[in-house]
C-alpha positions as CSV (number, residue, x, y, z in Angstrom):
1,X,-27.0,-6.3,-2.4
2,X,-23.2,-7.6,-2.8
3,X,-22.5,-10.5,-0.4
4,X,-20.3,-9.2,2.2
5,X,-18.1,-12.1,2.9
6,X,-17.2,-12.5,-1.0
7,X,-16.0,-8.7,-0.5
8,X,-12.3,-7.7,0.1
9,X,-11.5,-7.1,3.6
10,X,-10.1,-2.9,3.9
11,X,-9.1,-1.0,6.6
12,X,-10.6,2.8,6.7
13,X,-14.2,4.4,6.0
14,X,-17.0,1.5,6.8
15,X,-20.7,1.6,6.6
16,X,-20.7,3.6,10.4
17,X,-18.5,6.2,8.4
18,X,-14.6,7.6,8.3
19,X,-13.8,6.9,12.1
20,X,-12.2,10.1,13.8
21,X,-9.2,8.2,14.7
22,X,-8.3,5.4,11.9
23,X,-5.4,3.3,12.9
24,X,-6.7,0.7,10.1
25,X,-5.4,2.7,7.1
26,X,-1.2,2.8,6.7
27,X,-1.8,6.4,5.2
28,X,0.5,9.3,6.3
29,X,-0.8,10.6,9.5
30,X,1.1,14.1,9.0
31,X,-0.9,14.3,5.4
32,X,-2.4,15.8,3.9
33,X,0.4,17.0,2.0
34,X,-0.4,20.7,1.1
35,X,1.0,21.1,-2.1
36,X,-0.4,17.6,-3.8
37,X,-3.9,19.0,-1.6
38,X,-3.4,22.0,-3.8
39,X,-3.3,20.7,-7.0
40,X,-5.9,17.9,-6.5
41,X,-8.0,20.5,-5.7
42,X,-7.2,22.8,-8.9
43,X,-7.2,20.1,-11.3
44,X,-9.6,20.7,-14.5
45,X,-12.2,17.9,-14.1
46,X,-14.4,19.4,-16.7
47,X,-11.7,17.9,-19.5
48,X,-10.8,14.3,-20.4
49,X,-7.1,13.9,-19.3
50,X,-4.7,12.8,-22.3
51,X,-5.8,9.0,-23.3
52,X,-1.7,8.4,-23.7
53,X,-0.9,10.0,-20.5
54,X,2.0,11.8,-22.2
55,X,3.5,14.5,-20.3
56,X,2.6,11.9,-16.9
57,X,4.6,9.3,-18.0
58,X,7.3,11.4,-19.3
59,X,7.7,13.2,-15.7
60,X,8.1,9.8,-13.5
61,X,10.1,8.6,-16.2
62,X,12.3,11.0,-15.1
63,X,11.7,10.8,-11.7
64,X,12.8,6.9,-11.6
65,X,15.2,7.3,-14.6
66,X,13.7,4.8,-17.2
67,X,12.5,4.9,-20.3
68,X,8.5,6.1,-20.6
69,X,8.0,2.9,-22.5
70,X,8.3,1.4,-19.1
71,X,5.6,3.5,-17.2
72,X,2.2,2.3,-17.4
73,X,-0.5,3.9,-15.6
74,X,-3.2,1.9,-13.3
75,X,-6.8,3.2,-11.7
76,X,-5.2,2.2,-8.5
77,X,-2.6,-0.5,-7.3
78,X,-5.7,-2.6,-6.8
79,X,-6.7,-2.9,-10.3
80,X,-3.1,-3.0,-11.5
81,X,-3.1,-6.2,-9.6
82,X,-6.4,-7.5,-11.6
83,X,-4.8,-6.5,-14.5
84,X,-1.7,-7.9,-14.2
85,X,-3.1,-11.1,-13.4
86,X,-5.4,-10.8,-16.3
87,X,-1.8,-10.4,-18.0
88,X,-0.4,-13.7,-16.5
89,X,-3.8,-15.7,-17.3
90,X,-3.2,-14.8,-21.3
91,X,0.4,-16.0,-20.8
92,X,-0.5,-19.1,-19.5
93,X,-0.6,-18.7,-15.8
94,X,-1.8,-21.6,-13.2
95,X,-1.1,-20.3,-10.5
96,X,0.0,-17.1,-8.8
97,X,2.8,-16.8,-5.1
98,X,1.7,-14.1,-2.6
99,X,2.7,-13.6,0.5
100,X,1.7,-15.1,3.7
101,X,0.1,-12.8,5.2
102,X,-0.2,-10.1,2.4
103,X,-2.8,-7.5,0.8
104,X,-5.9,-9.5,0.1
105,X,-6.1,-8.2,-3.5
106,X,-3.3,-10.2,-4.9
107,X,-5.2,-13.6,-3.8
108,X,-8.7,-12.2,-4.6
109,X,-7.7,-11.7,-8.1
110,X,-6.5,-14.9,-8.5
111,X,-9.4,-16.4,-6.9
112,X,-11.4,-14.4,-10.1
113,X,-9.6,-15.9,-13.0
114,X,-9.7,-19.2,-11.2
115,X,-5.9,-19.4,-10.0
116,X,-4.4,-21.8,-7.6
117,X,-2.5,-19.4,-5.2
118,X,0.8,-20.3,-2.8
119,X,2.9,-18.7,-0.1
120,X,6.3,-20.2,-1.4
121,X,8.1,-17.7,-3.4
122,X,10.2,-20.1,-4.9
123,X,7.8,-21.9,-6.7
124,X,7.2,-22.2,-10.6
125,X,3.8,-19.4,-10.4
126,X,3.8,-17.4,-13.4
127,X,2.7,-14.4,-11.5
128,X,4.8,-13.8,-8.0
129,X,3.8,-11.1,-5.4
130,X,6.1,-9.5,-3.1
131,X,5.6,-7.0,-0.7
132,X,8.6,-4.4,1.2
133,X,8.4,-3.3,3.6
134,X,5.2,-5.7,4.1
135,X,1.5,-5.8,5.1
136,X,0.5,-6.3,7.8
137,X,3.5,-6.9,9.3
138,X,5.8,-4.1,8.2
139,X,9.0,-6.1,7.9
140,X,11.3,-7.4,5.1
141,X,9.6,-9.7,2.4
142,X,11.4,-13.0,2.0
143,X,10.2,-13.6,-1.8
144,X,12.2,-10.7,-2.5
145,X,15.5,-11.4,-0.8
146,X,14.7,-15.3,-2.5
147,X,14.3,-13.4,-6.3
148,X,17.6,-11.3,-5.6
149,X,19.1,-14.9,-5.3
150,X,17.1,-16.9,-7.9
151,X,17.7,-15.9,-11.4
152,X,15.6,-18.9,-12.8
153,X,12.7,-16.8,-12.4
154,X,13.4,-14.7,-15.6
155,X,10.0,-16.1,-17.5
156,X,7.8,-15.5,-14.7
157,X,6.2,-11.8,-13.8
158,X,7.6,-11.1,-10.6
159,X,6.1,-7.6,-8.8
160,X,7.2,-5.3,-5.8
161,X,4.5,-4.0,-4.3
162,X,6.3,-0.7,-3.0
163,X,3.4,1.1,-1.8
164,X,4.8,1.6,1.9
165,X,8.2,2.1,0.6
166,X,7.6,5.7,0.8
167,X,7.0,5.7,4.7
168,X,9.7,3.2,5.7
169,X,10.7,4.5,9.3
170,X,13.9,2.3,9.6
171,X,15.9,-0.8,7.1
172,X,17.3,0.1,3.7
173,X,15.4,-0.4,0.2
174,X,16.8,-2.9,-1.9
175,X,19.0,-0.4,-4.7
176,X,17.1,-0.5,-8.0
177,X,20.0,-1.6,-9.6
178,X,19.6,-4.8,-7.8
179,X,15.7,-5.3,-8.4
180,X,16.7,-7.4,-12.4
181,X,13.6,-8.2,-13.5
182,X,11.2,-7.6,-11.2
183,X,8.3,-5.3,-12.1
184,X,7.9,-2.0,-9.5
185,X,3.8,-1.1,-8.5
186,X,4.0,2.6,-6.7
187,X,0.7,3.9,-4.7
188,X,1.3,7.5,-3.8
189,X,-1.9,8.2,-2.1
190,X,-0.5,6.8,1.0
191,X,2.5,8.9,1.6
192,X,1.1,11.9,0.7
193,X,-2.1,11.1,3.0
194,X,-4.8,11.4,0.2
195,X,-5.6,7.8,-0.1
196,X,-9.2,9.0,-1.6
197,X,-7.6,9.7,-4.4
198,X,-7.0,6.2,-6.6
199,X,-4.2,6.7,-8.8
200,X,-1.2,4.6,-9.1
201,X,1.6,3.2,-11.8
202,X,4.0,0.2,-12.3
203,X,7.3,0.7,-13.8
204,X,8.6,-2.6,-16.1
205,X,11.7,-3.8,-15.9
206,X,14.3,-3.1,-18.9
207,X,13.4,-5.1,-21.7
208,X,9.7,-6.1,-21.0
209,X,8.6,-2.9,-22.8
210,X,6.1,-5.2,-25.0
211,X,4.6,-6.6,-21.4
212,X,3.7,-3.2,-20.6
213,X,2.3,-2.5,-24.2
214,X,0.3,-5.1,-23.4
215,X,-0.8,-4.0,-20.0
216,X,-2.1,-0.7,-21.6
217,X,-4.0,-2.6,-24.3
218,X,-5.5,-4.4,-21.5
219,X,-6.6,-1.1,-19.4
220,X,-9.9,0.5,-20.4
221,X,-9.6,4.1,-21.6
222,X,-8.7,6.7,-19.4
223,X,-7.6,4.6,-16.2
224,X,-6.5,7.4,-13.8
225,X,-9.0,10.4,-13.9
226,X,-8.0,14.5,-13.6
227,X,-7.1,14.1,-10.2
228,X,-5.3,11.2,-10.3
229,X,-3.5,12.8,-12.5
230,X,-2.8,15.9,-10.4
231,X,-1.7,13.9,-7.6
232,X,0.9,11.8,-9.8
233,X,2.2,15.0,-11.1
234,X,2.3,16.7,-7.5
235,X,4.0,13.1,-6.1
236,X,7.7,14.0,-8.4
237,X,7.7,17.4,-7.3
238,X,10.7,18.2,-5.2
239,X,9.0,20.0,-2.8
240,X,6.4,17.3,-2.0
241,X,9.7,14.9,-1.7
242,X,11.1,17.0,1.0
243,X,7.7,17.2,2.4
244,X,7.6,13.4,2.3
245,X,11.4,13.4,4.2
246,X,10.5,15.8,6.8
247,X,7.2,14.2,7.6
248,X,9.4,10.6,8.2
249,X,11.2,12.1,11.4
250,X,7.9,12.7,12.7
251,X,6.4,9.5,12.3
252,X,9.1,7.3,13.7
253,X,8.6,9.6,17.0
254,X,5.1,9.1,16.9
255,X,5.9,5.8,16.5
256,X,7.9,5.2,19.5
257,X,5.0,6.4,21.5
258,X,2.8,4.4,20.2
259,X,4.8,1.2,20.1
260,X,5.9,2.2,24.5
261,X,1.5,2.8,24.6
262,X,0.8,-0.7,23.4
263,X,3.0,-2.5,25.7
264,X,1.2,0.0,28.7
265,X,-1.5,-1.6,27.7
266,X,0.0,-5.1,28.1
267,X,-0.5,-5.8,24.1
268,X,2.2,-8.4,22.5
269,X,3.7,-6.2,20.0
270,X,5.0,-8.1,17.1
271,X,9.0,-7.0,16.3
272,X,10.1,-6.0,12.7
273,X,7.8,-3.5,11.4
274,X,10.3,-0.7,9.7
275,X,7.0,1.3,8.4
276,X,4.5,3.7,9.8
277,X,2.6,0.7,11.3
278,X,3.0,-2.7,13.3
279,X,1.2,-5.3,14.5
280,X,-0.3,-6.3,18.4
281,X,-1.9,-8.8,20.1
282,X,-4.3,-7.3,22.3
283,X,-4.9,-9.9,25.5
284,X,-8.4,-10.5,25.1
285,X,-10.8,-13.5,24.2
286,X,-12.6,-11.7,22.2
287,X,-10.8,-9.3,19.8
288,X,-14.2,-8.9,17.4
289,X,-16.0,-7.2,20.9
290,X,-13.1,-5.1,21.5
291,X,-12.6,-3.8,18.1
292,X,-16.8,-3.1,18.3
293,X,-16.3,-0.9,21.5
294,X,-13.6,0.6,19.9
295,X,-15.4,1.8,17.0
296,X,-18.4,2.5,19.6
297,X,-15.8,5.2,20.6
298,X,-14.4,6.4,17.3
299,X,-11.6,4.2,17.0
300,X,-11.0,1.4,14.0
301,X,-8.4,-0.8,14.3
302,X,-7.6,-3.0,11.7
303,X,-8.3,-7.1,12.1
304,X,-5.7,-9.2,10.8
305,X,-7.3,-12.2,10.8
306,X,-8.2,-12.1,7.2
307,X,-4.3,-11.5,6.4
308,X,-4.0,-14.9,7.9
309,X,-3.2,-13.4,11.8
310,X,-6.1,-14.2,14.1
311,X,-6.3,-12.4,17.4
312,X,-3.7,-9.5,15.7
313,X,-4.4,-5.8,15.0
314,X,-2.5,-4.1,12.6
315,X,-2.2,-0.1,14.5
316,X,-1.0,2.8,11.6
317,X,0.6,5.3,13.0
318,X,-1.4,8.6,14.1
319,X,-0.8,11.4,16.3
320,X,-0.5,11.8,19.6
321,X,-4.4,13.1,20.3
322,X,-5.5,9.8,18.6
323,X,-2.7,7.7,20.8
324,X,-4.6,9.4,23.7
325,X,-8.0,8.2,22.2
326,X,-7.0,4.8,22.2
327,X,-5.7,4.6,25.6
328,X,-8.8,6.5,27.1
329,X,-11.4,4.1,25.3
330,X,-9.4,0.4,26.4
331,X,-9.1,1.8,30.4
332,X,-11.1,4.8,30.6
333,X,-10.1,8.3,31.2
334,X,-7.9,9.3,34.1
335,X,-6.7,5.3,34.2
């Protein structure tokens, strides 16, 4: 059996199951989308997908405007992140920058090629991790406002993590244009609320076409599978895109709700999320009991203490019915 504490700390389906309401996932709680439903579920699984990805990389070329030298496909953003690192290692990495309190992955990997990690994005790390809007916290990532400002970085391999990008409720995206040398990781499963599906990509910056040449040579064949692949090509599709937009009005008045239901409940939200989640401290003593009733009841929240945030829950945004849920199982009904 693995050892549990060496594994990585994930919101969503645990061994009691998928819980039926999951505020520990950040995935689109209007999702599924239909159309990229549609053609995950028509996809030919009974053929290997093109090795070179082709006609994939080709169509978010397109979609991002850059060359399809720059794409380069990944199982997931997860093991783009291994890779990656496994990238920086061969370069001569010592040490990697993630964020404070960021996705577990980018230390984890670290920690598996023997990597002193930091939290100072201006530091010398051959391999630099930011993060916008970021995780847990949902607010702006100060490594990338310090790499907008700092052109000495030009030899490390700087990455935006831009997986919540898509659901960004309020704030403004840094423009592309503005983004240099820094290396772009998408994750579409979330916004289109298939997060089941692993599939993701990374576009290079302009000019590091033989760093992503050498990402590929480093992936083993076949990274993203037949459905993966469906679900990338559904993701550029202008009708999932207005799908996306529509579903953001929604969310930011789910939102609202859910941010005025935490503070009924006397929790200390924390200010400056601008995505379809936030943080709160719940006032308890115990946050591990309340988080087991909760999931006694059907409801996962997701602990921050292993993004560096004891005594914090990080709440995606759901529905009203799972809002309801929440508030039933902390005071009871009719309370």
């Amino acid at each position: 059996m693995p050892d549990a504490a060496a594994m990585p700390c994930h919101g969503g389906t645990d061994g009691l199951g998928a819980a039926p309401h999951d505020f520990s996932t950040n995935s689109n709680a209007c999702g599924p989308c239909p159309m990229a439903l549609a053609a995950v579920q028509q996809a030919d699984a009974t053929r290997y997908p093109d090795p070179a990805y082709t006609a994939l990389r080709a169509q978010l070329a397109v979609f991002h405007g850059v060359a399809p030298a720059r794409i380069v496909l990944a199982g997931s953003a997860s093991e783009f992140i291994h890779r990656i690192t496994a990238l920086a290692v061969r370069r001569g990495a010592g040490a990697v920058a993630v964020p404070a309190h960021g996705y577990g992955d980018y230390a984890q990997a670290a920690r598996a090629w023997g990597l002193a990690f930091c939290h100072a994005p201006g530091t010398g790390a051959a391999l630099q991790w930011a993060c916008e809007p970021s995780s847990p916290l949902g607010r702006s990532d100060t490594a990338l406002a310090a790499w907008l400002l700092d052109g000495s970085g030009q030899d490390a391999l700087r990455v935006l993590d831009c997986a919540y990008h898509p659901l960004r409720l309020e704030g403004h995206a840094s423009p592309p244009g503005r983004l240099g040398s820094v290396w772009q990781l998408w994750t579409p499963n979330k916004a289109l609320g298939l997060t089941g599906v692993r599939a993701a990509y990374a576009i290079a910056p302009q000019g590091c076409e033989a760093d992503a040449a050498a990402l590929v040579a480093l992936a083993p064949s076949w990274p993203v599978g037949a459905h993966g692949v469906a679900l990338l090509q559904a993701w550029v599709q202008p009708r999932v895109q207005h799908w996306l937009a529509e579903c953001l009005g929604v969310l930011r008045d789910w939102k609202a709700r859910q941010l005025a239901l935490c503070a009924a409940l006397g929790w200390e939200v924390l200010p400056g999320s601008q995505a379809n989640y936030f943080c709160a401290r719940p006032p308890v003593a115990d946050l591990p009991a309340l988080l087991h009733h909760l999931r006694a009841q059907g409801i996962k929240l997701r602990d921050c203490a292993s993004f560096g945030l004891p005594g914090v829950v990080r709440l995606g945004v759901l529905a009203p019915e799972a809002q309801e849920a929440l508030r039933a199982a902390v005071h009871g009904p009719g309370r």
